Every structure is written in C-alpha cells, then in structure tokens.
Short mmCIF file of C-alpha atoms and ligand atoms in Angstrom, two decimals:
data_model
loop_
_atom_site.label_atom_id
_atom_site.label_comp_id
_atom_site.label_asym_id
_atom_site.label_seq_id
_atom_site.Cartn_x
_atom_site.Cartn_y
_atom_site.Cartn_z
CA MET A 1 29.40 -2.38 63.04
CA ARG A 2 28.78 -6.05 62.31
CA SER A 3 25.32 -5.64 63.76
CA HIS A 4 24.43 -3.82 60.53
CA LEU A 5 25.25 -6.79 58.33
CA LEU A 6 22.19 -8.67 57.19
CA ASN A 7 22.59 -12.28 58.28
CA ASP A 8 21.29 -15.05 60.52
CA THR A 9 22.05 -13.15 63.70
CA THR A 10 20.47 -9.85 62.63
CA ALA A 11 17.15 -11.06 61.26
CA GLU A 12 15.27 -9.25 64.01
CA GLN A 13 17.04 -5.95 63.40
CA TYR A 14 16.42 -6.36 59.67
CA ARG A 15 12.73 -6.83 60.33
CA SER A 16 12.39 -3.83 62.63
CA SER A 17 14.59 -1.47 60.58
CA VAL A 18 12.93 -2.22 57.28
CA THR A 19 9.51 -2.05 58.90
CA GLU A 20 10.39 1.36 60.26
CA GLY A 21 11.33 2.54 56.77
CA ILE A 22 8.12 1.10 55.36
CA GLU A 23 6.08 2.81 58.09
CA ARG A 24 7.51 6.18 57.12
CA VAL A 25 6.60 5.69 53.47
CA ALA A 26 3.15 4.35 54.34
CA ALA A 27 2.46 7.38 56.55
CA LYS A 28 3.67 9.67 53.79
CA LEU A 29 1.48 8.02 51.16
CA ALA A 30 -1.53 8.22 53.45
CA THR A 31 -1.16 11.94 54.14
CA THR A 32 0.24 13.35 50.89
CA ASN A 33 -2.40 15.63 49.44
CA ARG A 34 -0.34 17.10 46.60
CA PRO A 35 2.11 15.51 44.17
CA PHE A 36 4.82 17.97 45.21
CA THR A 37 5.51 20.63 47.81
CA GLY A 38 6.94 23.03 45.25
CA VAL A 39 10.27 23.21 47.03
CA THR A 40 13.01 24.98 45.04
CA VAL A 41 16.56 23.79 44.43
CA ASP A 42 17.87 26.77 46.36
CA ALA A 43 15.72 25.97 49.37
CA LEU A 44 16.55 22.27 49.43
CA ALA A 45 20.21 22.11 48.41
CA PRO A 46 21.70 23.71 51.55
CA SER A 47 20.05 21.19 53.86
CA ILE A 48 21.56 18.33 51.86
CA ASP A 49 24.96 20.04 51.50
CA ARG A 50 25.03 20.62 55.24
CA ILE A 51 25.05 16.91 56.07
CA ASP A 52 28.46 15.76 57.26
CA LEU A 53 28.82 12.35 55.65
CA ASP A 54 31.81 11.60 57.85
CA ARG A 55 29.72 11.90 61.01
CA PRO A 56 27.18 9.06 60.97
CA LEU A 57 24.09 9.17 63.14
CA LEU A 58 24.60 5.53 64.16
CA ASP A 59 20.87 5.09 64.45
CA THR A 60 18.23 4.10 61.89
CA THR A 61 15.44 6.12 63.45
CA ALA A 62 17.58 9.26 63.48
CA ALA A 63 18.61 8.69 59.86
CA LEU A 64 14.97 8.25 58.86
CA ASP A 65 14.01 11.41 60.74
CA GLU A 66 16.65 13.26 58.80
CA LEU A 67 15.54 11.67 55.52
CA GLU A 68 12.03 12.87 56.17
CA GLU A 69 13.31 16.46 55.93
CA LEU A 70 15.78 15.90 53.13
CA TYR A 71 13.75 13.75 50.80
CA LEU A 72 10.42 12.27 51.80
CA ARG A 73 8.76 15.59 52.62
CA ASP A 74 9.50 17.15 49.24
CA ALA A 75 9.69 14.16 46.91
CA ILE A 76 7.66 14.04 43.71
CA TYR A 77 4.88 11.51 44.34
CA PHE A 78 3.88 9.60 41.23
CA HIS A 79 1.00 7.88 43.00
CA HIS A 80 -0.84 11.17 43.41
CA PRO A 81 -3.71 11.54 40.90
CA ARG A 82 -2.52 15.00 39.91
CA TYR A 83 0.96 13.88 38.95
CA LEU A 84 0.42 14.01 35.17
CA ALA A 85 3.92 14.71 33.87
CA HIS A 86 6.28 12.02 32.63
CA LEU A 87 6.10 8.33 31.86
CA ASN A 88 6.18 7.38 35.54
CA CYS A 89 3.55 5.06 36.85
CA PRO A 90 2.13 4.46 40.28
CA VAL A 91 3.51 1.05 41.25
CA VAL A 92 1.59 -2.08 42.18
CA ILE A 93 2.13 -3.55 45.64
CA PRO A 94 3.10 -7.09 44.55
CA ALA A 95 6.01 -5.54 42.63
CA VAL A 96 7.11 -3.57 45.70
CA VAL A 97 7.10 -6.80 47.69
CA GLY A 98 9.30 -8.28 44.96
CA GLU A 99 11.61 -5.27 45.24
CA ALA A 100 12.01 -5.79 48.99
CA VAL A 101 12.82 -9.46 48.48
CA LEU A 102 15.26 -8.95 45.65
CA SER A 103 17.32 -6.29 47.37
CA ALA A 104 17.57 -8.25 50.59
CA VAL A 105 18.54 -11.55 48.96
CA ASN A 106 20.64 -9.52 46.51
CA SER A 107 21.02 -12.10 43.77
CA SER A 108 23.04 -10.99 40.80
CA LEU A 109 21.70 -12.23 37.51
CA ASP A 110 24.94 -12.34 35.59
CA THR A 111 25.60 -15.98 36.35
CA TRP A 112 23.80 -19.07 37.49
CA ASP A 113 26.20 -19.37 40.42
CA GLN A 114 25.03 -15.97 41.73
CA SER A 115 21.30 -16.43 41.24
CA ALA A 116 20.09 -20.00 40.64
CA GLY A 117 16.27 -19.76 40.53
CA GLY A 118 16.52 -16.04 39.78
CA THR A 119 18.00 -16.81 36.37
CA LEU A 120 15.25 -19.33 35.61
CA ILE A 121 12.54 -16.89 36.69
CA GLU A 122 13.98 -14.19 34.46
CA ARG A 123 14.12 -16.64 31.57
CA ARG A 124 10.48 -17.62 32.03
CA LEU A 125 9.45 -13.96 31.97
CA ILE A 126 11.48 -13.34 28.81
CA ASP A 127 9.71 -16.30 27.19
CA TRP A 128 6.35 -15.06 28.46
CA THR A 129 7.02 -11.65 26.90
CA THR A 130 8.25 -12.99 23.55
CA GLU A 131 5.16 -15.21 23.39
CA ARG A 132 2.89 -12.22 24.03
CA ILE A 133 4.71 -10.36 21.24
CA GLY A 134 4.61 -13.41 18.96
CA LEU A 135 8.32 -13.49 18.12
CA GLY A 136 8.38 -17.22 17.42
CA PRO A 137 10.19 -20.28 18.77
CA ALA A 138 13.78 -19.01 18.44
CA ALA A 139 13.13 -15.82 20.39
CA ASP A 140 15.07 -14.73 23.46
CA GLY A 141 16.06 -11.59 25.34
CA VAL A 142 17.28 -10.22 28.61
CA PHE A 143 16.22 -7.75 31.28
CA THR A 144 17.91 -4.35 31.12
CA SER A 145 18.04 -1.16 33.16
CA GLY A 146 15.61 0.67 30.88
CA GLY A 147 14.49 1.51 27.38
CA THR A 148 17.68 3.43 26.67
CA GLN A 149 19.83 0.39 27.29
CA SER A 150 17.37 -1.90 25.48
CA ASN A 151 17.50 0.33 22.40
CA LEU A 152 21.30 0.47 22.54
CA GLN A 153 21.62 -3.29 22.75
CA ALA A 154 19.09 -3.87 19.96
CA LEU A 155 20.96 -1.49 17.68
CA LEU A 156 24.28 -3.11 18.56
CA LEU A 157 22.85 -6.41 17.32
CA ALA A 158 21.48 -4.69 14.23
CA ARG A 159 24.87 -3.17 13.48
CA GLU A 160 26.62 -6.52 13.78
CA GLU A 161 23.97 -8.26 11.68
CA ALA A 162 24.38 -5.67 8.93
CA LYS A 163 27.97 -6.76 8.26
CA PRO A 164 28.15 -10.43 7.33
CA GLY A 165 29.26 -11.17 3.83
CA ARG A 166 29.28 -7.55 2.77
CA ALA A 167 31.80 -7.04 -0.02
CA GLY A 168 34.44 -4.47 0.81
CA TRP A 169 33.43 -4.19 4.46
CA GLU A 170 36.20 -2.42 6.33
CA GLU A 171 36.11 -1.60 9.97
CA PRO A 172 35.65 1.02 11.26
CA ALA A 173 35.53 2.96 7.95
CA SER A 174 32.42 1.13 6.76
CA TYR A 175 30.46 2.15 9.83
CA ALA A 176 30.10 5.51 8.11
CA LYS A 177 27.88 3.81 5.52
CA LEU A 178 25.31 2.51 7.99
CA ARG A 179 21.98 4.28 8.16
CA LEU A 180 19.22 4.09 10.75
CA PHE A 181 15.69 5.25 10.08
CA ALA A 182 13.39 6.51 12.80
CA SER A 183 10.50 8.93 12.93
CA GLU A 184 11.03 12.52 13.96
CA VAL A 185 9.19 11.76 17.22
CA SER A 186 11.26 8.68 18.06
CA HIS A 187 13.12 8.63 21.38
CA PHE A 188 16.46 10.46 21.63
CA SER A 189 18.14 7.29 22.84
CA VAL A 190 18.18 6.17 19.18
CA LYS A 191 20.60 9.00 18.34
CA LYS A 192 22.57 8.43 21.51
CA SER A 193 22.91 4.74 20.60
CA ALA A 194 24.13 5.62 17.10
CA LYS A 195 26.83 7.75 18.65
CA LEU A 196 27.87 5.05 21.12
CA LEU A 197 27.96 2.52 18.29
CA GLY A 198 30.46 4.61 16.36
CA LEU A 199 28.09 5.49 13.54
CA SER A 200 28.43 8.76 11.69
CA GLU A 201 26.72 11.92 12.82
CA ASP A 202 24.21 11.78 9.96
CA SER A 203 23.54 8.06 10.43
CA VAL A 204 20.05 8.58 11.86
CA VAL A 205 17.65 9.55 9.09
CA SER A 206 14.66 11.33 10.54
CA ILE A 207 11.39 10.33 8.87
CA PRO A 208 8.51 12.80 8.99
CA VAL A 209 5.26 11.97 10.75
CA GLY A 210 1.74 12.82 9.67
CA HIS A 211 -0.82 14.83 11.65
CA ASP A 212 -1.39 11.69 13.69
CA LYS A 213 2.33 11.72 14.70
CA ARG A 214 2.86 8.31 13.08
CA LEU A 215 5.81 7.67 10.78
CA GLN A 216 4.92 8.23 7.13
CA THR A 217 5.74 5.04 5.30
CA VAL A 218 5.84 6.74 1.91
CA ALA A 219 8.65 8.94 3.19
CA LEU A 220 10.40 5.93 4.72
CA ALA A 221 10.25 4.04 1.42
CA HIS A 222 11.66 7.08 -0.33
CA GLU A 223 14.58 7.37 2.10
CA LEU A 224 15.33 3.63 1.93
CA GLU A 225 15.46 3.92 -1.88
CA ARG A 226 17.78 6.88 -1.63
CA CYS A 227 20.00 5.01 0.84
CA ARG A 228 20.35 2.13 -1.61
CA ARG A 229 20.95 4.47 -4.54
CA ASP A 230 23.73 6.25 -2.65
CA GLY A 231 25.50 2.95 -1.94
CA LEU A 232 24.77 3.18 1.77
CA ILE A 233 23.56 0.37 4.03
CA PRO A 234 20.08 0.44 5.63
CA MET A 235 21.12 -1.02 8.99
CA ALA A 236 17.80 -0.73 10.83
CA VAL A 237 14.43 0.92 11.02
CA VAL A 238 13.27 1.89 14.49
CA ALA A 239 9.48 1.86 14.65
CA THR A 240 8.02 3.49 17.72
CA ALA A 241 5.06 1.73 19.33
CA GLY A 242 3.94 4.53 21.60
CA SER A 243 5.94 7.73 21.10
CA THR A 244 7.02 9.39 24.32
CA ASP A 245 5.16 12.61 23.60
CA PHE A 246 2.04 11.52 21.73
CA GLY A 247 1.68 7.79 22.36
CA SER A 248 1.45 7.45 18.59
CA ILE A 249 2.05 3.99 17.18
CA ASP A 250 3.89 3.74 13.87
CA PRO A 251 2.25 1.58 11.16
CA LEU A 252 4.08 -1.61 12.08
CA PRO A 253 2.92 -4.00 9.31
CA GLU A 254 3.81 -1.54 6.53
CA ILE A 255 7.18 -0.81 8.11
CA ALA A 256 7.86 -4.55 8.50
CA GLU A 257 7.12 -4.95 4.78
CA LEU A 258 9.66 -2.25 3.87
CA CYS A 259 12.28 -3.75 6.19
CA GLU A 260 11.92 -7.06 4.44
CA GLN A 261 12.14 -5.45 1.03
CA PHE A 262 15.32 -3.51 1.88
CA GLY A 263 16.97 -6.06 4.16
CA ALA A 264 16.86 -3.76 7.19
CA TRP A 265 16.62 -4.93 10.79
CA LEU A 266 13.28 -3.95 12.33
CA HIS A 267 13.52 -2.70 15.89
CA VAL A 268 10.24 -1.83 17.58
CA ASP A 269 10.64 0.59 20.47
CA ALA A 270 7.61 -0.31 22.58
CA ALA A 271 9.02 1.20 25.78
CA TYR A 272 5.67 2.88 26.32
CA GLY A 273 3.20 0.89 24.19
CA CYS A 274 4.22 -2.49 25.66
CA GLY A 275 1.37 -2.21 28.17
CA LEU A 276 -0.90 -3.19 25.28
CA LEU A 277 0.63 -6.68 25.41
CA THR A 278 -1.60 -7.30 28.43
CA SER A 279 -4.68 -5.46 27.16
CA ARG A 280 -7.65 -7.52 26.06
CA ARG A 281 -9.30 -4.48 24.53
CA ASN A 282 -6.46 -2.74 22.70
CA ARG A 283 -3.81 -5.36 21.91
CA HIS A 284 -4.66 -5.04 18.22
CA LEU A 285 -3.16 -1.55 18.16
CA ILE A 286 0.34 -3.07 18.08
CA ASP A 287 -0.41 -5.81 15.56
CA GLY A 288 2.66 -6.23 13.40
CA ILE A 289 5.03 -6.10 16.38
CA GLU A 290 5.47 -9.86 15.94
CA ARG A 291 7.46 -9.17 12.77
CA ALA A 292 10.20 -7.28 14.63
CA ASP A 293 13.79 -8.50 14.83
CA SER A 294 14.04 -6.84 18.25
CA VAL A 295 11.68 -5.14 20.66
CA THR A 296 12.17 -2.80 23.63
CA VAL A 297 9.68 -3.05 26.48
CA ASP A 298 9.69 -0.92 29.62
CA TYR A 299 7.77 -2.69 32.35
CA HIS A 300 8.53 0.35 34.52
CA LYS A 301 6.28 2.47 32.33
CA SER A 302 3.07 0.72 31.39
CA PHE A 303 3.24 -2.43 33.56
CA PHE A 304 3.11 -0.42 36.81
CA GLN A 305 6.52 -1.67 37.93
CA PRO A 306 9.06 0.22 40.06
CA VAL A 307 12.15 1.59 38.32
CA SER A 308 14.04 -0.21 36.94
CA SER A 309 12.45 -2.96 34.91
CA SER A 310 12.89 -3.30 31.17
CA ALA A 311 13.85 -5.88 28.57
CA VAL A 312 15.16 -6.25 25.07
CA LEU A 313 13.65 -9.14 23.12
CA VAL A 314 14.95 -10.65 19.89
CA ARG A 315 13.41 -12.88 17.22
CA ASP A 316 16.60 -14.95 16.88
CA ALA A 317 18.41 -15.90 20.08
CA ALA A 318 21.61 -16.40 18.10
CA THR A 319 21.90 -12.65 17.48
CA LEU A 320 22.50 -12.10 21.20
CA ARG A 321 25.98 -13.60 20.71
CA HIS A 322 27.11 -10.15 19.60
CA ALA A 323 27.01 -9.17 23.26
CA THR A 324 28.81 -12.32 24.43
CA TYR A 325 32.25 -12.19 25.97
CA HIS A 326 33.79 -14.88 28.11
CA ALA A 327 35.81 -14.28 31.24
CA GLU A 328 37.64 -17.11 32.90
CA TYR A 329 36.61 -15.94 36.38
CA LEU A 330 32.94 -15.62 35.53
CA ASN A 331 31.52 -17.37 32.52
CA PRO A 332 34.19 -19.39 30.74
CA ARG A 333 33.35 -20.91 27.38
CA ARG A 334 33.11 -24.41 28.84
CA MET A 335 30.14 -23.32 30.94
CA ALA A 336 28.19 -22.48 27.80
CA GLN A 337 29.09 -25.95 26.48
CA GLU A 338 27.83 -27.45 29.71
CA ARG A 339 24.60 -25.49 29.14
CA ILE A 340 24.91 -23.57 32.40
CA PRO A 341 22.56 -20.62 32.02
CA ASN A 342 24.66 -17.49 32.46
CA GLN A 343 22.60 -14.44 31.57
CA VAL A 344 25.74 -12.28 31.35
CA ASP A 345 26.33 -14.00 28.00
CA LYS A 346 23.36 -11.99 26.68
CA SER A 347 23.67 -8.73 28.57
CA LEU A 348 25.56 -5.43 28.30
CA GLN A 349 25.70 -5.38 32.09
CA THR A 350 27.68 -7.71 34.34
CA THR A 351 26.40 -7.45 37.91
CA ARG A 352 22.66 -7.06 37.38
CA ARG A 353 19.59 -6.65 39.58
CA PHE A 354 16.91 -9.32 39.77
CA ASP A 355 14.31 -6.83 38.50
CA ALA A 356 12.39 -9.68 36.94
CA LEU A 357 11.14 -10.72 40.37
CA LYS A 358 8.88 -7.66 40.52
CA LEU A 359 7.10 -8.63 37.32
CA TRP A 360 6.94 -12.24 38.49
CA MET A 361 5.21 -11.27 41.73
CA THR A 362 2.85 -9.01 39.78
CA LEU A 363 1.84 -11.76 37.38
CA ARG A 364 1.49 -14.31 40.18
CA VAL A 365 -0.70 -12.04 42.32
CA MET A 366 -2.65 -9.95 39.80
CA GLY A 367 -2.22 -11.73 36.49
CA ALA A 368 -1.59 -10.16 33.11
CA ASP A 369 -5.24 -9.18 32.70
CA GLY A 370 -4.94 -7.15 35.89
CA ILE A 371 -2.15 -5.06 34.38
CA GLY A 372 -4.04 -4.77 31.09
CA GLU A 373 -7.16 -3.50 32.85
CA LEU A 374 -5.19 -0.76 34.59
CA PHE A 375 -3.56 0.29 31.33
CA ASP A 376 -6.90 0.23 29.50
CA GLU A 377 -8.32 2.53 32.18
CA VAL A 378 -5.68 5.20 31.65
CA CYS A 379 -6.09 4.99 27.88
CA GLU A 380 -9.81 5.52 28.32
CA LEU A 381 -9.15 8.43 30.66
CA ALA A 382 -6.98 10.00 27.96
CA ALA A 383 -9.79 9.60 25.43
CA ASP A 384 -12.17 11.40 27.82
CA GLY A 385 -9.55 14.06 28.49
CA TRP A 386 -9.23 14.62 24.76
CA LYS A 387 -12.97 15.23 24.53
CA LEU A 388 -12.72 17.79 27.34
CA LEU A 389 -9.86 19.57 25.61
CA ALA A 390 -11.40 19.48 22.16
CA ALA A 391 -14.59 21.06 23.52
CA ASP A 392 -12.74 23.75 25.48
CA PRO A 393 -12.07 26.95 23.49
CA ARG A 394 -9.26 27.89 25.88
CA PHE A 395 -7.10 25.04 24.60
CA ASP A 396 -5.64 23.66 21.41
CA VAL A 397 -5.06 19.89 21.54
CA VAL A 398 -2.66 18.25 19.11
CA VAL A 399 -3.79 14.72 18.40
CA GLN A 400 -6.42 12.24 19.52
CA PRO A 401 -4.56 9.81 21.80
CA SER A 402 -4.06 6.12 20.98
CA LEU A 403 -2.46 5.54 24.38
CA SER A 404 -2.52 7.82 27.42
CA THR A 405 -0.89 11.17 26.64
CA LEU A 406 -2.47 14.51 25.78
CA VAL A 407 -0.47 17.36 24.22
CA PHE A 408 -2.17 20.73 24.26
CA ARG A 409 -1.62 24.42 24.86
CA TYR A 410 -3.50 27.27 26.37
CA ILE A 411 -4.71 29.73 23.72
CA PRO A 412 -5.73 33.10 25.13
CA ALA A 413 -8.73 34.71 23.45
CA ALA A 414 -7.13 38.13 23.08
CA VAL A 415 -3.49 37.34 22.25
CA THR A 416 -2.21 36.44 18.81
CA ASP A 417 1.57 36.79 19.24
CA PRO A 418 2.80 33.19 19.15
CA ALA A 419 5.87 34.01 21.26
CA GLU A 420 3.64 35.48 23.96
CA ILE A 421 1.44 32.35 23.88
CA ASP A 422 4.60 30.25 24.28
CA ARG A 423 5.64 32.30 27.30
CA ALA A 424 2.19 32.02 28.87
CA ASN A 425 2.29 28.22 28.58
CA LEU A 426 5.84 27.96 29.88
CA TYR A 427 4.88 30.18 32.78
CA ALA A 428 1.77 28.13 33.55
CA ARG A 429 3.81 24.92 33.75
CA LYS A 430 6.39 26.48 36.05
CA ALA A 431 3.82 28.17 38.27
CA LEU A 432 1.86 24.94 38.59
CA PHE A 433 5.02 23.05 39.57
CA ALA A 434 5.94 25.73 42.11
CA SER A 435 2.47 25.51 43.62
CA GLY A 436 2.70 21.73 43.92
CA ASP A 437 -1.00 21.44 43.06
CA ALA A 438 -0.22 19.32 40.01
CA VAL A 439 2.77 18.35 37.88
CA VAL A 440 2.51 18.44 34.09
CA ALA A 441 5.11 18.08 31.35
CA GLY A 442 5.92 20.20 28.34
CA THR A 443 7.16 19.64 24.83
CA LYS A 444 7.51 21.44 21.52
CA VAL A 445 5.27 20.92 18.52
CA GLY A 446 6.04 22.70 15.27
CA GLY A 447 8.51 24.90 17.12
CA ARG A 448 5.91 26.09 19.67
CA HIS A 449 5.68 25.29 23.36
CA TYR A 450 2.97 22.86 24.42
CA LEU A 451 1.96 21.21 27.66
CA LYS A 452 1.59 17.47 28.17
CA PHE A 453 -0.35 15.14 30.40
CA THR A 454 1.01 11.61 30.63
CA LEU A 455 -1.81 9.66 32.23
CA LEU A 456 -0.64 6.47 33.90
CA ASN A 457 -2.65 6.62 37.09
CA PRO A 458 -6.03 4.87 37.05
CA GLU A 459 -6.93 6.91 40.16
CA THR A 460 -6.85 10.13 38.13
CA THR A 461 -10.37 11.18 37.11
CA THR A 462 -11.76 13.48 34.43
CA ASP A 463 -12.52 15.87 37.30
CA ASP A 464 -8.80 15.96 38.08
CA ILE A 465 -8.08 16.73 34.44
CA ALA A 466 -10.70 19.47 34.35
CA ALA A 467 -9.38 20.97 37.59
CA VAL A 468 -5.77 20.98 36.37
CA LEU A 469 -6.84 22.59 33.09
CA ASP A 470 -8.51 25.36 35.11
CA LEU A 471 -5.33 25.81 37.15
CA ILE A 472 -3.26 26.05 33.96
CA ALA A 473 -5.64 28.58 32.44
CA GLY A 474 -5.55 30.59 35.67
CA HIS A 475 -1.74 30.73 35.74
CA ALA A 476 -1.53 31.58 32.04
CA GLU A 477 -4.08 34.38 32.43
CA GLN A 478 -2.22 35.73 35.42
CA TYR A 479 0.96 35.83 33.36
CA LEU A 480 -0.75 37.61 30.47
CA GLY A 481 -2.37 40.09 32.84
CA GLU A 482 0.99 40.94 34.40
CA SER A 483 2.56 41.07 30.97
CA LEU A 484 -0.04 43.69 29.95
CA ASP A 485 0.78 45.66 33.10
CA ARG A 486 4.46 45.53 32.24
CA ALA A 487 3.77 46.84 28.75
CA SER A 488 1.61 49.76 29.86
C1 LIG B 1 10.99 6.21 27.95
C2 LIG B 1 11.33 5.81 26.58
C3 LIG B 1 12.61 5.32 26.26
C4 LIG B 1 13.73 5.31 27.28
O1 LIG B 1 13.47 4.42 28.29
P1 LIG B 1 14.17 4.56 29.73
O2 LIG B 1 13.59 3.43 30.47
O3 LIG B 1 13.78 5.90 30.26
O4 LIG B 1 15.64 4.46 29.53
C5 LIG B 1 12.83 4.86 24.98
N1 LIG B 1 11.86 4.93 24.05
C6 LIG B 1 10.64 5.42 24.31
C7 LIG B 1 9.62 5.46 23.22
C8 LIG B 1 10.33 5.88 25.58
O5 LIG B 1 9.12 6.39 25.84
#
C-alpha cells in the first residue's frame, strides 16, 4: 500500500495516475454536448449504493472506469454554454493548475510552519484585494471556504465591535438587543449567521427593495431610527453588492452615510459583485464599497475560480482579533510577539486549503484585466438577453440587469390564472432539467414562481439564450395543453 503514498519514490506513479484522471476529464469536456444527461436520483442512486467500499479495486484505471459511470457521465457541467442556473462559473485553466499543485503539496495555511510561502502568497492576495476595494492602509483579511463563512466571520466581528463601552452590557442577555439590517433580497446566510451568533430570532430586520431590487435607503433610515428609539443596538447593516437573484447592487454610498450616522458596522456582501473589482468598464457600479468595515468576496463566483475560493476583508486589521485564539501546540502567543505570520490567528478554520494559489496563478498568467474582460462579457450578454426578453410577448422579465442574471417567467397568451402560470413555469424548469438540454434556476418574486438565468459563461451567446427561451416556452405550452386535456 505504500506505493500509493505520494513521495520521492512514487513521483512516476503520481504523474501517470494524475494524468490518467486529467485525460478522462479532458475527454469528457471535449465530447459533452449538453450540460446534463437528465439522470434521475432513482436511476443513479442504486449504482452508487451498490459499490462495496470494503472491496477496493486496487487499480486506478479500474476506479476511473467506475467513476465514469457513477459521476463523470452524469455530472452537471458548468462549462457548457447552456448551463444557465446558479452562480457557478466555468473555471480558468491557470486556476486549475493551481488546484493541482496545492492539493499535491498539501500546505495548510493555518500556520507558517505548515505553509511558508503559501502564507505570504495568501497575504499578498489579501492586500491586492483590499487595495482594489480601497479599504485603506490598516486593512486585512483572510481566505475562507465561501461567502457563507465570510459573512459569518464579518458579522462575528461586527457583534464584538458593537459591545465595547456599552453601559449595562450583559452577556448573553444583551445579545437580544442587537439588530442587523439587510435587504429582503439579501443572502440567507445573513440570517443563518445571526442564529449562529446567538442573536434573537427577530434580530435581522428586513428592509424592502424598490422595483430595481435595491435596498430602499429611506426605509433603512426609518428602521435605524426606530431601533434607536426602542433602545436597541444597530449592530450592522449588510449591503448586498450583487444580489444572488437579481444582481442588484444596493446604494452603497447612501448606506455608508447612514451607518456612520447610527454607528453601525457596514458589511458589504459582494460575493457575486466582486468581479467588478477587476472590470475596467463597470468598476464604478460598486463605488462606495471602500467605505465598508468588512467585505465578502467570492472568487469562486465572478473570478472564474474553482470551488472553493473566497475571502473576508476588513478595514481595520485589529478587528480580526475577535477570531484569535492561541493554542500551545499550534500558535502560542509568543509566536505573535515574534511576528511569525500564523493565518489561523485570523480565521474561523484551523486546517485550511491553500485556495489562494488558484487566484495567484490566474493573476500571474491572465492578469486582473483578463478576469474583468470575462466578467464584462457576461454582463453584456445579460443586457442583450434582457432586450430579447423585453421584446418577447411570451415572457415577463423582472428587472434590467446590472450584473449577469435575468429573472423572468413564461406568460401564456390564453391563461390568466396565476397559479396555473406558476405551475407551467415550474414544469418548464423541471422538464428542461430532465431533458438535459439546458439548466436554468428558479426563484419567487412577489409570491409567484419565476425562472432565472445566471450568466457566467462568456461562451454562452444570445443564440443560446434565444434557443433556451424557445425550449422553455415549448415545455410550458406542452404542460398547459395537457392541463387543458385533463380538465376536459
Ligand atoms: C453565493 C452568495 C453567498 C454565499 O456564498 P457561498 O460561497 O455559496 O457560501 C452569500 N452572499 C451572496 C450575495 C451570494 O450570492
């Protein structure tokens, strides 16, 4: 079994085994003509259940053959131009090279003595990101597993920063007084974080959005006033820079103004909109982000990076101390005094992947402008898609996109029952998924079911969009036809 350990004596086996795996994926990518095969859970589950994990194949080729059947054949392929569903991007090759290097070397970024240069590379990328945001000279941050963890950590810091010097602060009773403000289309991880942070069930105040799906600052001001009046504590405002459904960007400068006025921490959730940090054309759309106390960025969404790659950035490095614990075996206090850079001092995780290497390779090979150009292309595609939808009487489209999502629904000419229209759209999404011809997402707007395109693939064309719209209309019409038959 030692022959399977990666070391000086197995370099040749490493090369041939990994190459074999890469060949399988390359062949798959080259021949995949649909984003999905449409396989069902019931069809796939038995073949995976059947595998006897206590009887190994003892052979890489055999295991890859098996994997072909179990996974590769029926996987959802984000690189396909008709994968239009969630915030998953096709990945850039330099990042995949980084991924191969980081998992083989297997550095762990918790401490300097497990990573050396890895820690310094991550730190440079954190600095690069905070400079792009404009957070100022005291800024810092750390890579995380994703936007959910970044938001949680940011709100942990906000909670701790809300306490100092507060008269009558009593823990944990006073947690009940903390309030968080976020728009009604903010990400659900804000509520999840509030729960994990021990805040009360009504701690997250939902602020209405306008027709453009951006937080209404008049309503926010009103709620902040009310919070103060009721003797509660405005812990933080979460502004969304690129909402998951609509790509809408909250009015950051106005929100920053209110945060200052009410002494609230400003967290900008730019999990999706962060791609604009590299855009020459559209960077201005997130002006005001530089006033944040903390920012979430998901490189694995709009920087074309493989999962996972994300970071939380803060204006004031000192606030990261709220996540600092010292362990004698790992990062004793004296190491901090000796200025040994242990990233675990800033992280919620301990053992942690060197995800930063993927972004490093991307910047070194393509450059930031390269990423920005790709993101600009998908935003432009969304603008063209909006024109298609707005001109098409078969569809109702919700809002002109600022980033790269389109939310719309099929509206049959002859049907007026809103519940029936909902069912037709739900059916169309399911039928399309089952066909494997395209994958689209769905969401609710004003209590009604809508469909969603998240466009993150520059290879997708307006012809693809038009073709998928025809497919959706076809499935919806088929449903309505059958529904008529059922009724008669
Ligand atoms: C995707 C997303 C998140 C969550 O990020 P993960 O990386 O999936 O954990 C948070 N906020 C917004 C706005 C998002 O779009």
